[in-house]
mmCIF file of C-alpha atoms and ligand atoms in Angstrom:
data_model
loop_
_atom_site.group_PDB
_atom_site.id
_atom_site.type_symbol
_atom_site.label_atom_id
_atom_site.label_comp_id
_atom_site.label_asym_id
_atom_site.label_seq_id
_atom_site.Cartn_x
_atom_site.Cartn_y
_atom_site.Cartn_z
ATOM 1 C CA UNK A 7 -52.626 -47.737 18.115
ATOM 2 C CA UNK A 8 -56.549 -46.276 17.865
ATOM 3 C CA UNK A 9 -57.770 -48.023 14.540
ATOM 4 C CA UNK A 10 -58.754 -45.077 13.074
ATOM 5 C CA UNK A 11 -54.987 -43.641 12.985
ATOM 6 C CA UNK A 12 -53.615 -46.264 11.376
ATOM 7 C CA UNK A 13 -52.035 -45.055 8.093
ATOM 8 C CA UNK A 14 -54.923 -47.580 6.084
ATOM 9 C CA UNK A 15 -57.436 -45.445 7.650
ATOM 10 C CA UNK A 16 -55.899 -42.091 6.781
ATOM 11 C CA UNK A 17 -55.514 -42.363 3.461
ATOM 12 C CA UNK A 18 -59.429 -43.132 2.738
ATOM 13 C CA UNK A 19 -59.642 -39.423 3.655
ATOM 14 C CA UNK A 20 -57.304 -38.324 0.395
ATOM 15 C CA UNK A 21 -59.115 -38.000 -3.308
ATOM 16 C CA UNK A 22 -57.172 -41.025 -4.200
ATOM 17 C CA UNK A 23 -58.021 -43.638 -7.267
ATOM 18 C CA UNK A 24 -58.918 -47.151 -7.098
ATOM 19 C CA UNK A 25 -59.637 -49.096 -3.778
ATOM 20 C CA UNK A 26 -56.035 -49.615 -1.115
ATOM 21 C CA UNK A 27 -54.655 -52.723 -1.257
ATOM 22 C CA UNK A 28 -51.139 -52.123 0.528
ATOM 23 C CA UNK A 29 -49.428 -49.831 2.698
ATOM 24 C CA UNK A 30 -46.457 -50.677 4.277
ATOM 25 C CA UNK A 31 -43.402 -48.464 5.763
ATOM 26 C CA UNK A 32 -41.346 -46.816 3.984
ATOM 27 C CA UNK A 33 -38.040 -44.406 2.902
ATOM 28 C CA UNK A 34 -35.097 -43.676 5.636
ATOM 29 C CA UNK A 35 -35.874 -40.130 6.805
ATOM 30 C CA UNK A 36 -34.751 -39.201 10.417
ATOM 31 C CA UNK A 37 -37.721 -36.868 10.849
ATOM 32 C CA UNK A 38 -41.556 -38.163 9.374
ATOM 33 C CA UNK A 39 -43.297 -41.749 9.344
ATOM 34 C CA UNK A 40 -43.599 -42.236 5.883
ATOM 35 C CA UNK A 41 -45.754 -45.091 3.905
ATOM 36 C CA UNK A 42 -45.884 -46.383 0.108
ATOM 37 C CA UNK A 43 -49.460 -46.745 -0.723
ATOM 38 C CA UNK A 44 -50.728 -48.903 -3.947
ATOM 39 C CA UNK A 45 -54.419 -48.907 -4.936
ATOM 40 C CA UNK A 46 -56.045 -51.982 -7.012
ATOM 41 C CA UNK A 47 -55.616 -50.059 -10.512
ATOM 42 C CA UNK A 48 -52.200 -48.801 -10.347
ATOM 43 C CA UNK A 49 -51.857 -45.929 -8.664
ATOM 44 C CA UNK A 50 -49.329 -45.845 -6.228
ATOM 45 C CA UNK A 51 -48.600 -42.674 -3.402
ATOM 46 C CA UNK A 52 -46.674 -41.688 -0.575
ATOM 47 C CA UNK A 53 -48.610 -40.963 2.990
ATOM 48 C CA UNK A 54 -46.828 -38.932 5.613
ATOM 49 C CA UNK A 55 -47.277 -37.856 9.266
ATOM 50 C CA UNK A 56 -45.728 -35.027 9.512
ATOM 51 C CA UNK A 57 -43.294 -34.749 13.168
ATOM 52 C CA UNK A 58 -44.706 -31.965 14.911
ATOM 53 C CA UNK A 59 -42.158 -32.396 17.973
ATOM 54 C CA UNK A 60 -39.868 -30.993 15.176
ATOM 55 C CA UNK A 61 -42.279 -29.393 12.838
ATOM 56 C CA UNK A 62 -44.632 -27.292 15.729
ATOM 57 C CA UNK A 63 -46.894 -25.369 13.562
ATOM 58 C CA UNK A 64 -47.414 -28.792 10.490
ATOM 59 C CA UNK A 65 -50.213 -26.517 8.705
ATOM 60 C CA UNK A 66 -47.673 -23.897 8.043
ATOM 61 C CA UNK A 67 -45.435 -26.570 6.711
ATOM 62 C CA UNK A 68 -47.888 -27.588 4.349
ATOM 63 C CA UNK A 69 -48.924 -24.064 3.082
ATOM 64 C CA UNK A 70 -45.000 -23.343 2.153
ATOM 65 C CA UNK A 71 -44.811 -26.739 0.188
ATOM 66 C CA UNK A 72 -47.810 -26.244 -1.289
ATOM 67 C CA UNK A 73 -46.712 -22.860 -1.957
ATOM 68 C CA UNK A 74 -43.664 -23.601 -3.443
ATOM 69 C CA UNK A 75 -44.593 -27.196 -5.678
ATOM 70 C CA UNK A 76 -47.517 -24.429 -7.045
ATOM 71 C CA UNK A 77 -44.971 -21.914 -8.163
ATOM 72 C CA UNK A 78 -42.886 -24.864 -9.825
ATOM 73 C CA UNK A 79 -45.385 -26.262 -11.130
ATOM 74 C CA UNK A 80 -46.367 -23.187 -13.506
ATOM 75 C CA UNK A 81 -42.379 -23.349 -14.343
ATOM 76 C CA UNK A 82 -41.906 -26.775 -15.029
ATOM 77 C CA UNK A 83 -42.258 -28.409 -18.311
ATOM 78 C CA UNK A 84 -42.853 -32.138 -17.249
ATOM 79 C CA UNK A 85 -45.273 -32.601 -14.150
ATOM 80 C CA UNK A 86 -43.223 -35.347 -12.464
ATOM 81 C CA UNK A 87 -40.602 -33.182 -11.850
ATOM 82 C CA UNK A 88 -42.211 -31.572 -8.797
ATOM 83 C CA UNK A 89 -44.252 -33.193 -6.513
ATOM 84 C CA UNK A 90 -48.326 -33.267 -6.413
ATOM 85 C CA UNK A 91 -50.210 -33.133 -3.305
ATOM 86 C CA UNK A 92 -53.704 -34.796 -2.798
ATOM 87 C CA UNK A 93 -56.801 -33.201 -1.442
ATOM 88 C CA UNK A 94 -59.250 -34.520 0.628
ATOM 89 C CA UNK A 95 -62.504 -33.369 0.510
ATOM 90 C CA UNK A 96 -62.372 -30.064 2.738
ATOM 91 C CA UNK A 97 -60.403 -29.468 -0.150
ATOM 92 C CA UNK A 98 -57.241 -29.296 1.461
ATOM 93 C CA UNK A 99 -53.574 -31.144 1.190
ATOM 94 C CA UNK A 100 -53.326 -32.133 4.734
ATOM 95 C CA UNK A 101 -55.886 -33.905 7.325
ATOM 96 C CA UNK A 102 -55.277 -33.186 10.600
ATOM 97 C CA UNK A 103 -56.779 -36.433 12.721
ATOM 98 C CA UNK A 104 -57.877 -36.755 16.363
ATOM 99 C CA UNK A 105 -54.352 -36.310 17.661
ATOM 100 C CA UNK A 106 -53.716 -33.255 16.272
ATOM 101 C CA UNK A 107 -51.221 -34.849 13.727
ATOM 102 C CA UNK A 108 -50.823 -33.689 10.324
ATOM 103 C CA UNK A 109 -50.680 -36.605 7.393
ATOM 104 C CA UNK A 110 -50.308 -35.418 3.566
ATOM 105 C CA UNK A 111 -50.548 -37.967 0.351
ATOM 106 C CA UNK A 112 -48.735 -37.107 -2.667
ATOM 107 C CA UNK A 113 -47.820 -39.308 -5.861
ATOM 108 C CA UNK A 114 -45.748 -41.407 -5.943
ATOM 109 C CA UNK A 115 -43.328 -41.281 -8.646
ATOM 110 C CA UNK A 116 -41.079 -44.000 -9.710
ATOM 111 C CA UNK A 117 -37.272 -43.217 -9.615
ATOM 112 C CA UNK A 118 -33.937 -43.743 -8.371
ATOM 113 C CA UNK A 119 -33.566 -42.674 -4.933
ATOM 114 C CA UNK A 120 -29.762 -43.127 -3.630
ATOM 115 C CA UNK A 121 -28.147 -43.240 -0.036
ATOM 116 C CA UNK A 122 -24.924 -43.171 -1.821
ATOM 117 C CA UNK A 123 -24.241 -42.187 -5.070
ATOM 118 C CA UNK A 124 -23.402 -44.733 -7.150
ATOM 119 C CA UNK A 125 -21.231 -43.254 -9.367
ATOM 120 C CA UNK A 126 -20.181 -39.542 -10.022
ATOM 121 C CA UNK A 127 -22.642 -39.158 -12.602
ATOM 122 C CA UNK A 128 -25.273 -39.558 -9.722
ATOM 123 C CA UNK A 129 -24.013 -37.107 -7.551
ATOM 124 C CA UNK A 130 -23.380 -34.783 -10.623
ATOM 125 C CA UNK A 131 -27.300 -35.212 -11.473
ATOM 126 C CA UNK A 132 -28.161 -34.866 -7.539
ATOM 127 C CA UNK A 133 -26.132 -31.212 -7.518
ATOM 128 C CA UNK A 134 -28.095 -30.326 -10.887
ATOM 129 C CA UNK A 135 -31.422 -30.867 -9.382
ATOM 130 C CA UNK A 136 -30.256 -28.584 -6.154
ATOM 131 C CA UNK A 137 -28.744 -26.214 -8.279
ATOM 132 C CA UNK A 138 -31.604 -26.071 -10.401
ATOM 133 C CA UNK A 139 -34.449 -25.775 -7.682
ATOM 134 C CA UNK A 140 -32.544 -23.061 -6.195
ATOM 135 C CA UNK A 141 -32.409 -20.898 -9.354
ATOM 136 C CA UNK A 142 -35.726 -21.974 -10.427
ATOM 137 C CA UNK A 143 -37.293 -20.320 -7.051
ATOM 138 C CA UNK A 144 -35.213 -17.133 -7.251
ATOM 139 C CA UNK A 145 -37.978 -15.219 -8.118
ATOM 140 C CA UNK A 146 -39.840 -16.797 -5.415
ATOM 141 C CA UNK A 147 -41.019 -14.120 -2.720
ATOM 142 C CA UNK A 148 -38.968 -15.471 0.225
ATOM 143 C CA UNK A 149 -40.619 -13.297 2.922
ATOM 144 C CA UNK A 150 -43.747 -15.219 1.690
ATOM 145 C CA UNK A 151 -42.327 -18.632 3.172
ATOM 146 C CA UNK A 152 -42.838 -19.299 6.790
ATOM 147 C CA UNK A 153 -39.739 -19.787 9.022
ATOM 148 C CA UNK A 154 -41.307 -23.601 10.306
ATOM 149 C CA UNK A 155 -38.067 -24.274 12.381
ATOM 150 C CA UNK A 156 -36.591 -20.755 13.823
ATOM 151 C CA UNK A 157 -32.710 -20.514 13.516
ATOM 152 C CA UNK A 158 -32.810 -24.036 11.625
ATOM 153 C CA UNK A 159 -29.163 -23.419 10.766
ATOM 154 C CA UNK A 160 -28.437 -21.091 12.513
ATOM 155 C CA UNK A 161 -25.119 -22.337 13.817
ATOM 156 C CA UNK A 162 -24.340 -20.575 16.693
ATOM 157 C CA UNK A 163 -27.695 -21.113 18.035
ATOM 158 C CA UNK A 164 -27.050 -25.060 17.447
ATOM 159 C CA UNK A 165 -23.977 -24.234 19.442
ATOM 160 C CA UNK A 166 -26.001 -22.230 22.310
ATOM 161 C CA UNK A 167 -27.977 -25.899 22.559
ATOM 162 C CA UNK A 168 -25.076 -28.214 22.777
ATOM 163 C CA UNK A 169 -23.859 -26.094 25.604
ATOM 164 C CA UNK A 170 -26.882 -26.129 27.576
ATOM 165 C CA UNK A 171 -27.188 -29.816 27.151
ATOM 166 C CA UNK A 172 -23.328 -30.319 28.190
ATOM 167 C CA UNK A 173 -24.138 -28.514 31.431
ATOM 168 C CA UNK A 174 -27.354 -30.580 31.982
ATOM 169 C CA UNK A 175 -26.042 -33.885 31.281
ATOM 170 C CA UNK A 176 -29.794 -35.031 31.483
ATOM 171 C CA UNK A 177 -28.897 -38.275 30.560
ATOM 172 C CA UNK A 178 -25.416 -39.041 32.221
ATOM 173 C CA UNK A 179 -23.545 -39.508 29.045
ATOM 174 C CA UNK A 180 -21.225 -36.410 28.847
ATOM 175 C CA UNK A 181 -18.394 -38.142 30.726
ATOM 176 C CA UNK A 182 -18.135 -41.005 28.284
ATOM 177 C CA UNK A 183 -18.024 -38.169 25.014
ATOM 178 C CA UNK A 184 -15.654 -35.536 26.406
ATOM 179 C CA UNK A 185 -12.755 -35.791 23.331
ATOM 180 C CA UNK A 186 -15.721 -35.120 20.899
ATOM 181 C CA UNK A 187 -17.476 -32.154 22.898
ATOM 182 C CA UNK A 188 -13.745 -30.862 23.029
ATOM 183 C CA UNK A 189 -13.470 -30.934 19.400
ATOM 184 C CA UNK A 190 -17.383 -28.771 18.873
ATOM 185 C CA UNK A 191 -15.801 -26.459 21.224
ATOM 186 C CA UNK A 192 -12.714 -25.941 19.662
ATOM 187 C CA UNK A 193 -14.477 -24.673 16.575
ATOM 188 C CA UNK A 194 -17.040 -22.802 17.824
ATOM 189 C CA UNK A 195 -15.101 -19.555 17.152
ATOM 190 C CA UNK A 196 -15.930 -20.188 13.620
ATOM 191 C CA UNK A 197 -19.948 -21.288 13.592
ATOM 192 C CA UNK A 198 -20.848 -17.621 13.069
ATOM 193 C CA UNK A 199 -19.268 -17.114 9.546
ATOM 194 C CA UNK A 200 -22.469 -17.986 7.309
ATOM 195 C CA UNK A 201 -24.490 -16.015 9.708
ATOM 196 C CA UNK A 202 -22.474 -12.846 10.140
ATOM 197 C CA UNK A 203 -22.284 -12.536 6.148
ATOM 198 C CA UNK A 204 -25.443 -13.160 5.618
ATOM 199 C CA UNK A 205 -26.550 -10.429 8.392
ATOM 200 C CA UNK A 206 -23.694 -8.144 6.759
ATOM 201 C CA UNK A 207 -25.630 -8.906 3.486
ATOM 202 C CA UNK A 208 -21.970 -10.168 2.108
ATOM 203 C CA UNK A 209 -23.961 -13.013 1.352
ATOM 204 C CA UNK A 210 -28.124 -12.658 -0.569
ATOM 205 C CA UNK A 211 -31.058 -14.675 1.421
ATOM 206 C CA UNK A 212 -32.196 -16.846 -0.789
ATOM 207 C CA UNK A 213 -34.961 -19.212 -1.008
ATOM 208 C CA UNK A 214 -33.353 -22.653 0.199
ATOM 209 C CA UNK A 215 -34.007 -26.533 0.404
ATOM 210 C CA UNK A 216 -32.237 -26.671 3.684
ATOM 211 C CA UNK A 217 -31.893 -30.632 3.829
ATOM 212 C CA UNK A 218 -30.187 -31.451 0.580
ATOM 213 C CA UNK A 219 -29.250 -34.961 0.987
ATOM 214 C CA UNK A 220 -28.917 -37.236 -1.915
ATOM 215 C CA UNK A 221 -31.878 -39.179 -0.694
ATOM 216 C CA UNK A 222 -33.916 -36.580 -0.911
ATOM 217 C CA UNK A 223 -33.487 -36.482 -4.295
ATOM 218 C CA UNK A 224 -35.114 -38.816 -7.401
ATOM 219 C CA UNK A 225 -33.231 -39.823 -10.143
ATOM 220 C CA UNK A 226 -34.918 -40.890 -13.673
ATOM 221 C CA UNK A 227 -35.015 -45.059 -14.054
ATOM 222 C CA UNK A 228 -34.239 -44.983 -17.438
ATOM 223 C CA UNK A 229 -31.693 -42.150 -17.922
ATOM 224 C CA UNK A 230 -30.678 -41.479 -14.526
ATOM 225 C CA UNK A 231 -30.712 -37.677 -14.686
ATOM 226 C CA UNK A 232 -32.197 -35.447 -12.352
ATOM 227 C CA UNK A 233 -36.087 -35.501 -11.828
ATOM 228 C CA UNK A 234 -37.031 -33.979 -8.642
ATOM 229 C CA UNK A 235 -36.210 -32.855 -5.379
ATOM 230 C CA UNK A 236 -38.269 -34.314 -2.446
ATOM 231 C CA UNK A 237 -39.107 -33.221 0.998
ATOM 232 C CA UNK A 238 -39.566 -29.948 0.900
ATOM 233 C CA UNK A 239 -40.478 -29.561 4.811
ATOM 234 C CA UNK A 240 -37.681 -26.957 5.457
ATOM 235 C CA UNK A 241 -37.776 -24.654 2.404
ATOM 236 C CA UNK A 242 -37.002 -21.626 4.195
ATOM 237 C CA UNK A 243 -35.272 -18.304 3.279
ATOM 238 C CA UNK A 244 -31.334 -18.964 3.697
ATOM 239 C CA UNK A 245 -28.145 -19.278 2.297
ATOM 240 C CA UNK A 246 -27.334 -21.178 -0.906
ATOM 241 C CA UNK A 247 -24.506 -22.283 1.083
ATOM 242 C CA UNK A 248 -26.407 -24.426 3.214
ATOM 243 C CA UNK A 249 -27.245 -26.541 0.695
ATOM 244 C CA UNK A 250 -24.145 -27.122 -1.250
ATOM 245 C CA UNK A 251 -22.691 -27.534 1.970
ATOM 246 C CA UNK A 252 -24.915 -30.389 3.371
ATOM 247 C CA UNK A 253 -24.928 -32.072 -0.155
ATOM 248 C CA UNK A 254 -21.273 -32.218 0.635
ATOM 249 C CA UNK A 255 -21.094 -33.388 3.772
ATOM 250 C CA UNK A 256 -23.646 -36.515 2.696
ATOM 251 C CA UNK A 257 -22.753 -37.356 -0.359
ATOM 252 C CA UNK A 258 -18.675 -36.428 -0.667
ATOM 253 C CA UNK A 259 -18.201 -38.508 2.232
ATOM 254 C CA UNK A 260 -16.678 -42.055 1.931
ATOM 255 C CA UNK A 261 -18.994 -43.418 4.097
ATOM 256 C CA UNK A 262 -22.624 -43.853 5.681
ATOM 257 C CA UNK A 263 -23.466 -40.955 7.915
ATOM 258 C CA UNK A 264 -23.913 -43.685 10.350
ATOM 259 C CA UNK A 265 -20.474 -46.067 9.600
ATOM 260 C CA UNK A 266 -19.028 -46.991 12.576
ATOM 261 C CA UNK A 267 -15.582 -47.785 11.557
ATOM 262 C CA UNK A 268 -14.103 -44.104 11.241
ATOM 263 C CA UNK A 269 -11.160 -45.326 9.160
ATOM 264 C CA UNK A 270 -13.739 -45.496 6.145
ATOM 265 C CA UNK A 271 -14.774 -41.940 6.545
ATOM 266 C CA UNK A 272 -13.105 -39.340 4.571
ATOM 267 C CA UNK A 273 -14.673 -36.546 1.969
ATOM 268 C CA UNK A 274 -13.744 -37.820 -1.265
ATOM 269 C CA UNK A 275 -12.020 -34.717 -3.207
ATOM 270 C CA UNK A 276 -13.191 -35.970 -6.274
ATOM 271 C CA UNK A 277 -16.819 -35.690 -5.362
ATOM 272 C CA UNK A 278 -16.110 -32.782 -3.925
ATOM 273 C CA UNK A 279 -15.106 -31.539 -7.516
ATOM 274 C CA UNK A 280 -18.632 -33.576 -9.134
ATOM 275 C CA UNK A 281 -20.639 -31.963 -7.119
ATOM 276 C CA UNK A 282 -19.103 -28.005 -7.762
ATOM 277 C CA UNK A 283 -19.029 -28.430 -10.762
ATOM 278 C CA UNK A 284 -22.567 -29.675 -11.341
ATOM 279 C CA UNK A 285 -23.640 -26.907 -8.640
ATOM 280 C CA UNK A 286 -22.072 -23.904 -10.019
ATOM 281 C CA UNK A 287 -23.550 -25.336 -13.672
ATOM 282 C CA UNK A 288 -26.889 -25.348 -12.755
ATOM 283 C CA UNK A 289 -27.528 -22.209 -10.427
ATOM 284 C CA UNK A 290 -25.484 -19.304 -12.642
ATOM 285 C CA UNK A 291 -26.878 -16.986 -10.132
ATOM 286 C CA UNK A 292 -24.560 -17.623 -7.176
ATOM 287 C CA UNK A 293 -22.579 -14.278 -6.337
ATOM 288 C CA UNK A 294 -18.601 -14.431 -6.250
ATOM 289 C CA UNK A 295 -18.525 -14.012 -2.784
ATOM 290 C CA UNK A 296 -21.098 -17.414 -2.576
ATOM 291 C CA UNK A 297 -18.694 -19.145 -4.772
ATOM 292 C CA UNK A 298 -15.916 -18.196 -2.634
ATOM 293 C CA UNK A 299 -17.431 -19.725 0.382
ATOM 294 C CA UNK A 300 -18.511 -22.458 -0.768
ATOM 295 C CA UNK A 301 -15.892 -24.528 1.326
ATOM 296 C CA UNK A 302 -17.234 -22.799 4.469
ATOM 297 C CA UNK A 303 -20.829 -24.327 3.540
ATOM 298 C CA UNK A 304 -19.648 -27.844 3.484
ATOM 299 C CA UNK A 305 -17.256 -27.564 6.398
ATOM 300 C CA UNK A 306 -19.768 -25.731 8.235
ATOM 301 C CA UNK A 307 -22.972 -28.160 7.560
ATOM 302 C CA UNK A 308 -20.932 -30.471 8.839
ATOM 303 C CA UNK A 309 -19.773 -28.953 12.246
ATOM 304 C CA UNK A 310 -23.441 -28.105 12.469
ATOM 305 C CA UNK A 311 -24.936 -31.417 12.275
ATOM 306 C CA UNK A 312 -22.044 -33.198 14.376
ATOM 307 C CA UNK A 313 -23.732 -30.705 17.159
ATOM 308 C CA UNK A 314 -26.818 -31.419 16.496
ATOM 309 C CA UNK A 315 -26.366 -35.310 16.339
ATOM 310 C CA UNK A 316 -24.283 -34.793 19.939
ATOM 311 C CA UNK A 317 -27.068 -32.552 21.241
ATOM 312 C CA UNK A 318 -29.504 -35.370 20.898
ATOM 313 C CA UNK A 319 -27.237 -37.993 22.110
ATOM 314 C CA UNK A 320 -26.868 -35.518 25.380
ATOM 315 C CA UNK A 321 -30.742 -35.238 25.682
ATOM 316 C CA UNK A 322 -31.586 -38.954 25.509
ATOM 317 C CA UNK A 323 -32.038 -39.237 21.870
ATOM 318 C CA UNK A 324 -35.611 -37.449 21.576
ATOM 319 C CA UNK A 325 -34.991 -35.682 17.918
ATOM 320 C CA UNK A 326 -33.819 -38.075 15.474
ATOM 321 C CA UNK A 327 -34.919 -41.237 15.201
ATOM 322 C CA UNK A 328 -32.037 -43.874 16.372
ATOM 323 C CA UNK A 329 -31.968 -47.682 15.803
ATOM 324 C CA UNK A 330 -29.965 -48.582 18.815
ATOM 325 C CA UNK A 331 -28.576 -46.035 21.885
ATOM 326 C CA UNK A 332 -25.582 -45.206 20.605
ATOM 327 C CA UNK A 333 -27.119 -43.927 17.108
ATOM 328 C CA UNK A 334 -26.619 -40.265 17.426
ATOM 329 C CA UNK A 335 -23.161 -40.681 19.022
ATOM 330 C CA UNK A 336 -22.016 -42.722 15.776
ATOM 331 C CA UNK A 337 -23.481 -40.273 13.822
ATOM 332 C CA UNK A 338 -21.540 -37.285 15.516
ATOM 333 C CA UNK A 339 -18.636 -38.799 15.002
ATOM 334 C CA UNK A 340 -18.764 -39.660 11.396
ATOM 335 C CA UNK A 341 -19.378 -35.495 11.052
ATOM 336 C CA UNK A 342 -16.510 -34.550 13.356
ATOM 337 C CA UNK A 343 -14.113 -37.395 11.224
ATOM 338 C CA UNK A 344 -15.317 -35.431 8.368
ATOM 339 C CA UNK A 345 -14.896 -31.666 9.802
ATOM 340 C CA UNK A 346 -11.178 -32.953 10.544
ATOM 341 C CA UNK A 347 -10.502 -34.328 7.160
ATOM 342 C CA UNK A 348 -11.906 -31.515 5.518
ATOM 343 C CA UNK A 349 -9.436 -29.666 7.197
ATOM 344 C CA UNK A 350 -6.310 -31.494 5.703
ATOM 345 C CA UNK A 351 -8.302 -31.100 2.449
ATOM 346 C CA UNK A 352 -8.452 -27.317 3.192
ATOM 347 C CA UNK A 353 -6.348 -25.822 0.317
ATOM 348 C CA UNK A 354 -7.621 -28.678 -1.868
ATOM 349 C CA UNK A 355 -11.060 -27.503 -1.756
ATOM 350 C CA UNK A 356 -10.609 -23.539 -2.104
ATOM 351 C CA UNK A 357 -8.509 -24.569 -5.350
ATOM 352 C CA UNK A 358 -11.235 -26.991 -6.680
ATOM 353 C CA UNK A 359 -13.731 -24.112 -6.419
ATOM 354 C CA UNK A 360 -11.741 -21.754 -8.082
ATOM 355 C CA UNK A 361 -10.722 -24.113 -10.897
ATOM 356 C CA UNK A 362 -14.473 -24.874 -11.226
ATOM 357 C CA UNK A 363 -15.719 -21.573 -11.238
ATOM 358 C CA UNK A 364 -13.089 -20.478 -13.808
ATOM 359 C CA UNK A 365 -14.548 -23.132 -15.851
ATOM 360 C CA UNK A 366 -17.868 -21.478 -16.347
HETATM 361 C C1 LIG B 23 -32.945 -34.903 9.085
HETATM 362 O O1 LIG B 23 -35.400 -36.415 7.808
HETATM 363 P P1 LIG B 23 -34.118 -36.278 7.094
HETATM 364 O O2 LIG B 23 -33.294 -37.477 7.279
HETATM 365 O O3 LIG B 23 -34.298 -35.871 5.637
HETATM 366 C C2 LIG B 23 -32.868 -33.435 9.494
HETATM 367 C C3 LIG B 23 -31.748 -32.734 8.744
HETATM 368 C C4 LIG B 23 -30.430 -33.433 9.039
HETATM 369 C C5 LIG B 23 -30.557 -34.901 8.673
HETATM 370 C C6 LIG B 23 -29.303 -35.657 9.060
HETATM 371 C C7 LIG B 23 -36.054 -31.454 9.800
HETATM 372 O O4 LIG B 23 -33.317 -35.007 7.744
HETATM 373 O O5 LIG B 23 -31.657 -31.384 9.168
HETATM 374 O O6 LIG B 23 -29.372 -32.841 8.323
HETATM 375 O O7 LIG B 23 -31.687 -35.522 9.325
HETATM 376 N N1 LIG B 23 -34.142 -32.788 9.222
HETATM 377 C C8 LIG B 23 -34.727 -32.005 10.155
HETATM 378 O O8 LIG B 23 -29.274 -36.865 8.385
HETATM 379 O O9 LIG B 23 -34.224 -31.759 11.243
HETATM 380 MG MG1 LIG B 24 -35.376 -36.593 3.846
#
């Protein structure tokens, strides 16, 4: 790599304090390269390069967070729960270097930040600081937000993909996958149903996290509640069901999104319940029809990422980043394990809701 890209190098462009004395890798995000950076007196941050293969306009990324961490931060009582961007000294939060990639510093902030929960009371605290990010930005102008990916869950579009990949087969791999592509297929009758209401305006747009993992969420050290909600790259307008349902379809599950012994995987009913009830507590804005579908949002996230994660694996693996070449095929079959189970769990779910929402 050119010297003067390496992440050391970056960051002397950032108003930072006190003189570098580490940077090393770090977090477990599919998408950015991301580094912890500590400085001689203390202050610690986070560097990022940005991925424009996924992200193709990065400065419009960066004017939406900014955007958005501005508006909470004239909301929020304590600063650390949102996060603060550096400048450099065009006085702006991004640098863009000689390869035309974008890198952005913000603080680091010391918490708790979970691949699993640990216990329900962490996934309760993970759905209150979702919940509570969503209400907090529904007086955010939404038609003020760029869309930075087009049709990001849009499910029939991630359906439209898979296709053309399964007739491609650039890579040679759809003969060895067939059971699984039969099982996207089967359901594809139903990717439209978050969509259509949302067109039919069944369902309101609202202003959306759109990758609500509990990893991308920081926990308090000391009391373990909610702080703040992290990577805010695809805040987008959308439906509050994509985020309850991707919270469920990460953190209700039994097992790693990458476990490759399938007997492990199931979505735990009981987190299922944690997380609805914590959800529904902190966002008392949700409609009765959003409450209703809630179910379709986790079963649907799901579906949608199992395409997505086979998509890739039929392309040659150039979206996510994968460890070893079979990655994205374990990965799309956790989802699909799940999609099934949450079908048993079908009437279990729609009850849970209800008995939730009655609750409030
Ligand atoms: C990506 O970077 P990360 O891990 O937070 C992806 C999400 C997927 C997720 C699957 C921009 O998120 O949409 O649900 O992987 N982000 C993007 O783990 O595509
Ligand atoms: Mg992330």
């Amino acid at each position: 790599m050119n010297i003067s890209l390496r992440p050391e190098s970056i960051i002397t462009y950032f108003h930072t304090h006190g003189n570098i004395i580490e940077c090393k890798e770090f977090g477990s995000g599919h998408i950015n390269d991301t580094y912890k950076v500590v400085a001689d007196d203390g202050h610690v941050y986070v560097l990022q390069r940005i991925n424009k293969n996924v992200f193709n306009d990065t400065i419009a990324v960066m004017e939406n967070v900014s955007a958005v961490t501005d508006f909470l931060r004239k909301t929020l009582k304590c600063p650390r729960e949102t996060l603060h961007f550096l400048r450099t000294d065009e006085n702006l939060r991004y640098y863009i270097d000689e390869n035309e990639d974008c890198w952005r510093c913000y603080e680091f902030t010391d918490g708790i930040c979970l691949e699993a929960p640990e216990t329900d009371e962490d996934f309760y605290e993970s759905a209150i600081a979702f919940g509570r990010f969503q209400e907090m930005l529904s007086t955010f102008p939404a038609d003020s937000l760029h869309e930075t990916i087009p049709l990001f869950h849009n499910t029939p579009n991630r359906y439209r993909m898979f296709k053309e990949a399964v007739q491609k087969d650039a890579v040679g791999r759809v003969a060895t996958v067939e059971e699984e592509i039969r099982f996207l297929l089967d359901r594809e009758k139903e990717a439209g149903l978050i969509c259509d209401a949302l067109e039919s305006g069944e369902l309101p747009l609202r202003v959306t996290h759109n990758d609500t993992k509990i990893n991308n969420v920081l926990l308090d050290c000391k009391t373990r509640k909610a702080l703040c909600v992290l990577d805010l790259d695809t805040v987008m307008p959308g439906s509050s069901l994509y985020d309850y349902g991707d919270s469920i379809r990460f953190g209700a599950a039994t097992a790693a999104e990458d476990e490759k012994d399938l007997s492990k995987v199931t979505m735990s009913l009981n987190l299922f319940r944690v997380y609805t009830a914590g959800y529904l507590k902190a966002c008392s804005t949700l409609t009765e029809k959003e409450i209703q579908m809630l179910p379709v949002g986790a079963k649907m996230m799901t579906l949608e990422v199992a395409v997505r994660f086979l998509t890739d694996y039929l392309e040659g693996d150039h979206y996510f980043k994968v460890a070893y070449p079979e990655h994205n095929l374990d990965r799309a079959r956790t989802q699909i394990k799940l999609v099934a189970d949450m079908e048993q769990k079908w009437d279990e779910m729609n009850r849970i809701v209800a008995e939730e929402a009655a609750k409030r």
